[in-house]
Short mmCIF file of C-alpha atoms in Angstrom, two decimals:
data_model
loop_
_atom_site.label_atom_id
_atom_site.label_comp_id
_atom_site.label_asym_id
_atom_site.label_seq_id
_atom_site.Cartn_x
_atom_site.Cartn_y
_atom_site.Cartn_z
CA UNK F 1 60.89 33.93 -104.25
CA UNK F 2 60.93 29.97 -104.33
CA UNK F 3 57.29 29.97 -105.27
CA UNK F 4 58.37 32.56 -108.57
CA UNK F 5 61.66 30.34 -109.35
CA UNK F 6 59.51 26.72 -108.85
CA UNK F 7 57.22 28.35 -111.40
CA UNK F 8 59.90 29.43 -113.78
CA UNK F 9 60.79 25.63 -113.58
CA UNK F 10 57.58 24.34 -114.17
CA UNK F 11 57.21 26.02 -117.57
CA UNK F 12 60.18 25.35 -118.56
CA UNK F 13 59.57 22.11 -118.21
CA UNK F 14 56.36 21.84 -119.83
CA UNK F 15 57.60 23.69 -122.91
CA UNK F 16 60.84 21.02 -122.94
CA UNK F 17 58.29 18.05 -122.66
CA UNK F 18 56.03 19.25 -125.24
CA UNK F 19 58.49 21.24 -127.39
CA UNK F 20 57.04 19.24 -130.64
CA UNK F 21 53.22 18.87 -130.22
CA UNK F 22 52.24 22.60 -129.02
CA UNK F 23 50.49 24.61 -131.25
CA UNK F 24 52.70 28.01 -132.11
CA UNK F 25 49.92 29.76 -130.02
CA UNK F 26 50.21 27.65 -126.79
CA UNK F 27 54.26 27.83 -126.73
CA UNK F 28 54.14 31.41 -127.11
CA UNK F 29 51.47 31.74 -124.11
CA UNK F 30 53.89 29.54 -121.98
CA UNK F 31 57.07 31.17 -122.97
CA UNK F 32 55.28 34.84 -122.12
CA UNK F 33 54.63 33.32 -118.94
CA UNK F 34 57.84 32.22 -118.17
CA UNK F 35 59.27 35.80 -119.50
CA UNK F 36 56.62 37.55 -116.87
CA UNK F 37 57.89 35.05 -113.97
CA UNK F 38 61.81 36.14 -114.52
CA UNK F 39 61.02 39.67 -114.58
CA UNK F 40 58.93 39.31 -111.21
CA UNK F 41 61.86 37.17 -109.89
CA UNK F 42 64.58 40.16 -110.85
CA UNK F 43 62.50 42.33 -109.07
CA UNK F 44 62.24 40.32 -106.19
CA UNK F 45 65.32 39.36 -106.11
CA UNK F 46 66.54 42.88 -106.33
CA UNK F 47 64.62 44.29 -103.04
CA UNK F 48 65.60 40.91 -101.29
CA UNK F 49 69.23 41.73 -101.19
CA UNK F 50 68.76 45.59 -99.70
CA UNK F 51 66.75 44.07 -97.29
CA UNK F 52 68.97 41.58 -96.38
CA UNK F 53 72.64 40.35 -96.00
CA UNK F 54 73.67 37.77 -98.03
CA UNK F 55 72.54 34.05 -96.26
CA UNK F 56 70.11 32.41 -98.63
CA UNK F 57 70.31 30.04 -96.34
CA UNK F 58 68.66 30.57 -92.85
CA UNK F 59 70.43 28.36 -90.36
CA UNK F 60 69.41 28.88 -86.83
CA UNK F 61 71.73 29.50 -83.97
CA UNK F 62 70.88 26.32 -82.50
CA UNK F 63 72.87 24.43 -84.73
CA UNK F 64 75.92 22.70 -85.02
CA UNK F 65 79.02 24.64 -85.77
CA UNK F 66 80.53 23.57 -88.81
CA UNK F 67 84.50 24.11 -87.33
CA UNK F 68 83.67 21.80 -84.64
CA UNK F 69 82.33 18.94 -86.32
CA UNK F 70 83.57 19.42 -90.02
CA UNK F 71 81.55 18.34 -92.86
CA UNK F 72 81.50 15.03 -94.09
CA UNK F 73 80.37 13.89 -97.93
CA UNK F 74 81.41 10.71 -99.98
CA UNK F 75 81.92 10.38 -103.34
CA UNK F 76 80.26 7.73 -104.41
CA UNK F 77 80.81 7.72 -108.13
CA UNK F 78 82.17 9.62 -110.88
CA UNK F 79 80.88 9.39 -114.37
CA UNK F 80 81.14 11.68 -117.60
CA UNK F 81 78.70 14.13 -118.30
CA UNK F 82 77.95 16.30 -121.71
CA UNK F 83 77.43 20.08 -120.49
CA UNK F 84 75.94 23.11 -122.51
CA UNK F 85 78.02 25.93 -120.97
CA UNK F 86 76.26 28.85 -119.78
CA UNK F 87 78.08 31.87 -121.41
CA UNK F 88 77.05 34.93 -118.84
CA UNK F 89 77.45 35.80 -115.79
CA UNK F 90 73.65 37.14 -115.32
CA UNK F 91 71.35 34.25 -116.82
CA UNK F 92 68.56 36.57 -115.82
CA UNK F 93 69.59 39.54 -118.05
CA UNK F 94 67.98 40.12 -121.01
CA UNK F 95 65.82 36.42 -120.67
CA UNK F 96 69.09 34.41 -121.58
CA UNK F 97 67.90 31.65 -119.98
CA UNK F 98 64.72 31.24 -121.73
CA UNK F 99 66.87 31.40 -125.12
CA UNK F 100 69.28 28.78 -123.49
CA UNK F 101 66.76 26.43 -122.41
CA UNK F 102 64.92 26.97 -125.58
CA UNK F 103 68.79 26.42 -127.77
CA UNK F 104 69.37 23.45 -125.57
CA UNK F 105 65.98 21.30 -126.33
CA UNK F 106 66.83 22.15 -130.21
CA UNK F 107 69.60 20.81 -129.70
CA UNK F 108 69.51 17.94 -127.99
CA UNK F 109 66.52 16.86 -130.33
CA UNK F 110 68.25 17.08 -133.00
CA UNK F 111 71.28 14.88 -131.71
CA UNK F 112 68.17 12.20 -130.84
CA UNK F 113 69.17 12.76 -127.22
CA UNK F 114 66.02 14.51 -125.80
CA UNK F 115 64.28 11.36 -124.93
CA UNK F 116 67.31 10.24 -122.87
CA UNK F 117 67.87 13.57 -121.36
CA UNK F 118 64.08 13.73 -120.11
CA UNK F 119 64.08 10.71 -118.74
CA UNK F 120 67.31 11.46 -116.75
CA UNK F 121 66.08 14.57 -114.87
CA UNK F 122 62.57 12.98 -114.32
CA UNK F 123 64.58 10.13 -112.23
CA UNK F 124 66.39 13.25 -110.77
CA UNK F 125 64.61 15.94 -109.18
CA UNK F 126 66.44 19.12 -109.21
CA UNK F 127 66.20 20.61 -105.77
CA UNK F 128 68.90 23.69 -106.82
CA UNK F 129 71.63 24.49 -109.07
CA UNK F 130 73.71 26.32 -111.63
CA UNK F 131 74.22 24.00 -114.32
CA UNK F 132 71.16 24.35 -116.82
CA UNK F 133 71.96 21.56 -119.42
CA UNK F 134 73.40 18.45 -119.48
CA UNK F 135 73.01 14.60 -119.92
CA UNK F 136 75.60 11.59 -118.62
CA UNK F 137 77.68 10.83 -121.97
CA UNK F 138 77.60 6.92 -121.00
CA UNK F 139 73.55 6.68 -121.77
CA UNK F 140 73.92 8.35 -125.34
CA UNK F 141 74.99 6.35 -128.53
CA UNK F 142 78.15 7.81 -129.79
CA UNK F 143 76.52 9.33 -132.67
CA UNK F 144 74.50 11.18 -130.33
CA UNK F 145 77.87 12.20 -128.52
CA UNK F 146 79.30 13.61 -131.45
CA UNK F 147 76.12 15.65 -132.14
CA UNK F 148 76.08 17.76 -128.61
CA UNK F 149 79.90 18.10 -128.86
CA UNK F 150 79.98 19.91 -132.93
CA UNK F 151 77.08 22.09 -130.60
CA UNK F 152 80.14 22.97 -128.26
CA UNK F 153 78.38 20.35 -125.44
CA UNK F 154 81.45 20.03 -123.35
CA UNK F 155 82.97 16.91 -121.78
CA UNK F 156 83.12 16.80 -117.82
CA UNK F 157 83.86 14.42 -114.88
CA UNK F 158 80.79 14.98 -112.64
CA UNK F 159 81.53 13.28 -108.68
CA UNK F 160 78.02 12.43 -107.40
CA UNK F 161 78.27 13.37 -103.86
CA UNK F 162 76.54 11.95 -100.84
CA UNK F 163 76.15 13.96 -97.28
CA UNK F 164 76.56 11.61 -94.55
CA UNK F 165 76.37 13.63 -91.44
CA UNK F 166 73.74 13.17 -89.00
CA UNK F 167 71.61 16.07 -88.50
CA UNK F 168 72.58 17.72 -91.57
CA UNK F 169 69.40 18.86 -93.23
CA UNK F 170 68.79 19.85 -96.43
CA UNK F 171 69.24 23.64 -96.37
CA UNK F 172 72.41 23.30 -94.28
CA UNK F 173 73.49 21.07 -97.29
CA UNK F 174 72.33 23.47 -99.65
CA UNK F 175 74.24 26.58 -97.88
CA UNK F 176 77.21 24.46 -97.58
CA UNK F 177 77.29 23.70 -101.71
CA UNK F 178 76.38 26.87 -103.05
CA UNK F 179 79.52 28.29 -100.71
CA UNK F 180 81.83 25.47 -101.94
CA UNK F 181 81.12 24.27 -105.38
CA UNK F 182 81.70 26.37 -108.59
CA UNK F 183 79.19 24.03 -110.67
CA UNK F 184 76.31 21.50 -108.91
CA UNK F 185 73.38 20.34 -109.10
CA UNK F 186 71.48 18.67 -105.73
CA UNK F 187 68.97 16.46 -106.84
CA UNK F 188 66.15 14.02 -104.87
CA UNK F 189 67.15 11.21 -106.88
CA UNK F 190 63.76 9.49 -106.83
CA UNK F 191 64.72 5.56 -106.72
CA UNK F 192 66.41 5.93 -103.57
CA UNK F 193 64.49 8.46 -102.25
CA UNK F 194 67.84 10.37 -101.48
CA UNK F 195 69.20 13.55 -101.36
CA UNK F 196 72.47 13.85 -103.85
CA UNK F 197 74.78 16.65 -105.23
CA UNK F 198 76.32 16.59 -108.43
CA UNK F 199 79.39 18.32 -108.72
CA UNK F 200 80.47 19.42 -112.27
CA UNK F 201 84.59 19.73 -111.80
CA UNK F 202 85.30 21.46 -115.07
CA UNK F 203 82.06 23.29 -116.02
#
């Protein structure tokens, strides 16, 4: 299943990066691609959960207890963010995400942020998440501001978060979030070659 969703990503990505110099007939081929990935993935996904309760994250017994040792994270920063919110509760029905993803790189070009926005999530790899478009307000002009929000881009305080117990690893951090944040993203931010969670407090 991460192989099917990595591969979702990828196209995604290369129909973002290259939104403007594919021919009609290569975007199409990608975006049937992507379309053929996300109905694999429902599938999947669907004969995943009969087969097995709900842990997407396998922790071994071995491990650490959580109630005994607690779980420690620092905030390190806070900054503004511009979010496009997500307005169902299945992005996989009915390929709403495609459509998003496709609405949100129209949009953002058109504000003359998509240059910005790119160059944001290159520096930050997204590792997993439920927050499928947005861009720190504090690197756009304020013309470019006012753009996203008349598209209904909405404001939000975004705490980037940083693990600091020893031993945690990354899919303990992972199960952790998912259980404990409404709205994240955990990125490898690739300057610092660190593992970091974003955590979106009003999206």
């Amino acid at each position: 299943m991460k192989t099917r969703i990595s591969g979702i990503r990828g196209y995604l990505t290369r129909l973002e990066y290259s939104y403007d110099s594919m021919s009609k007939h290569q975007f199409d081929s990608e975006l049937d691609e992507v379309i053929k990935l996300m109905d694999i993935l429902k599938d999947e996904a669907s004969r995943y959960y009969k087969e097995k309760s709900f842990d997407q994250y396998s922790i071994t017994e071995n491990d650490d207890d959580d109630a005994d040792r607690g779980v420690i994270y620092t905030v390190i920063n806070s900054i503004p963010f511009l979010v496009k919110k997500v307005e169902t509760d299945d992005i996989y029905e009915d390929n709403y995400l495609v459509a998003f993803c496709e609405e949100r790189t129209r949009e953002l070009m058109k504000a003359k942020a998509i240059n910005t926005h790119n160059d944001f999530w290159k520096q930050h790899q997204t590792v997993a998440g439920n927050v499928y478009g947005s861009v720190p307000s504090e690197l756009l002009r304020k013309e470019n501001v006012e753009t996203l929000r008349d598209y209904d881009w909405l404001d939000v305080e975004v705490d980037i978060i940083d693990f600091k117990v020893s031993g945690y690893n990354k899919d303990r951090i992972l199960k952790y979030v998912s259980e404990n944040f409404r709205s994240y993203i955990i990125v490898d931010e690739i300057r610092t070659n660190s593992l970091l969670v974003l955590r979106y407090n009003e999206a």
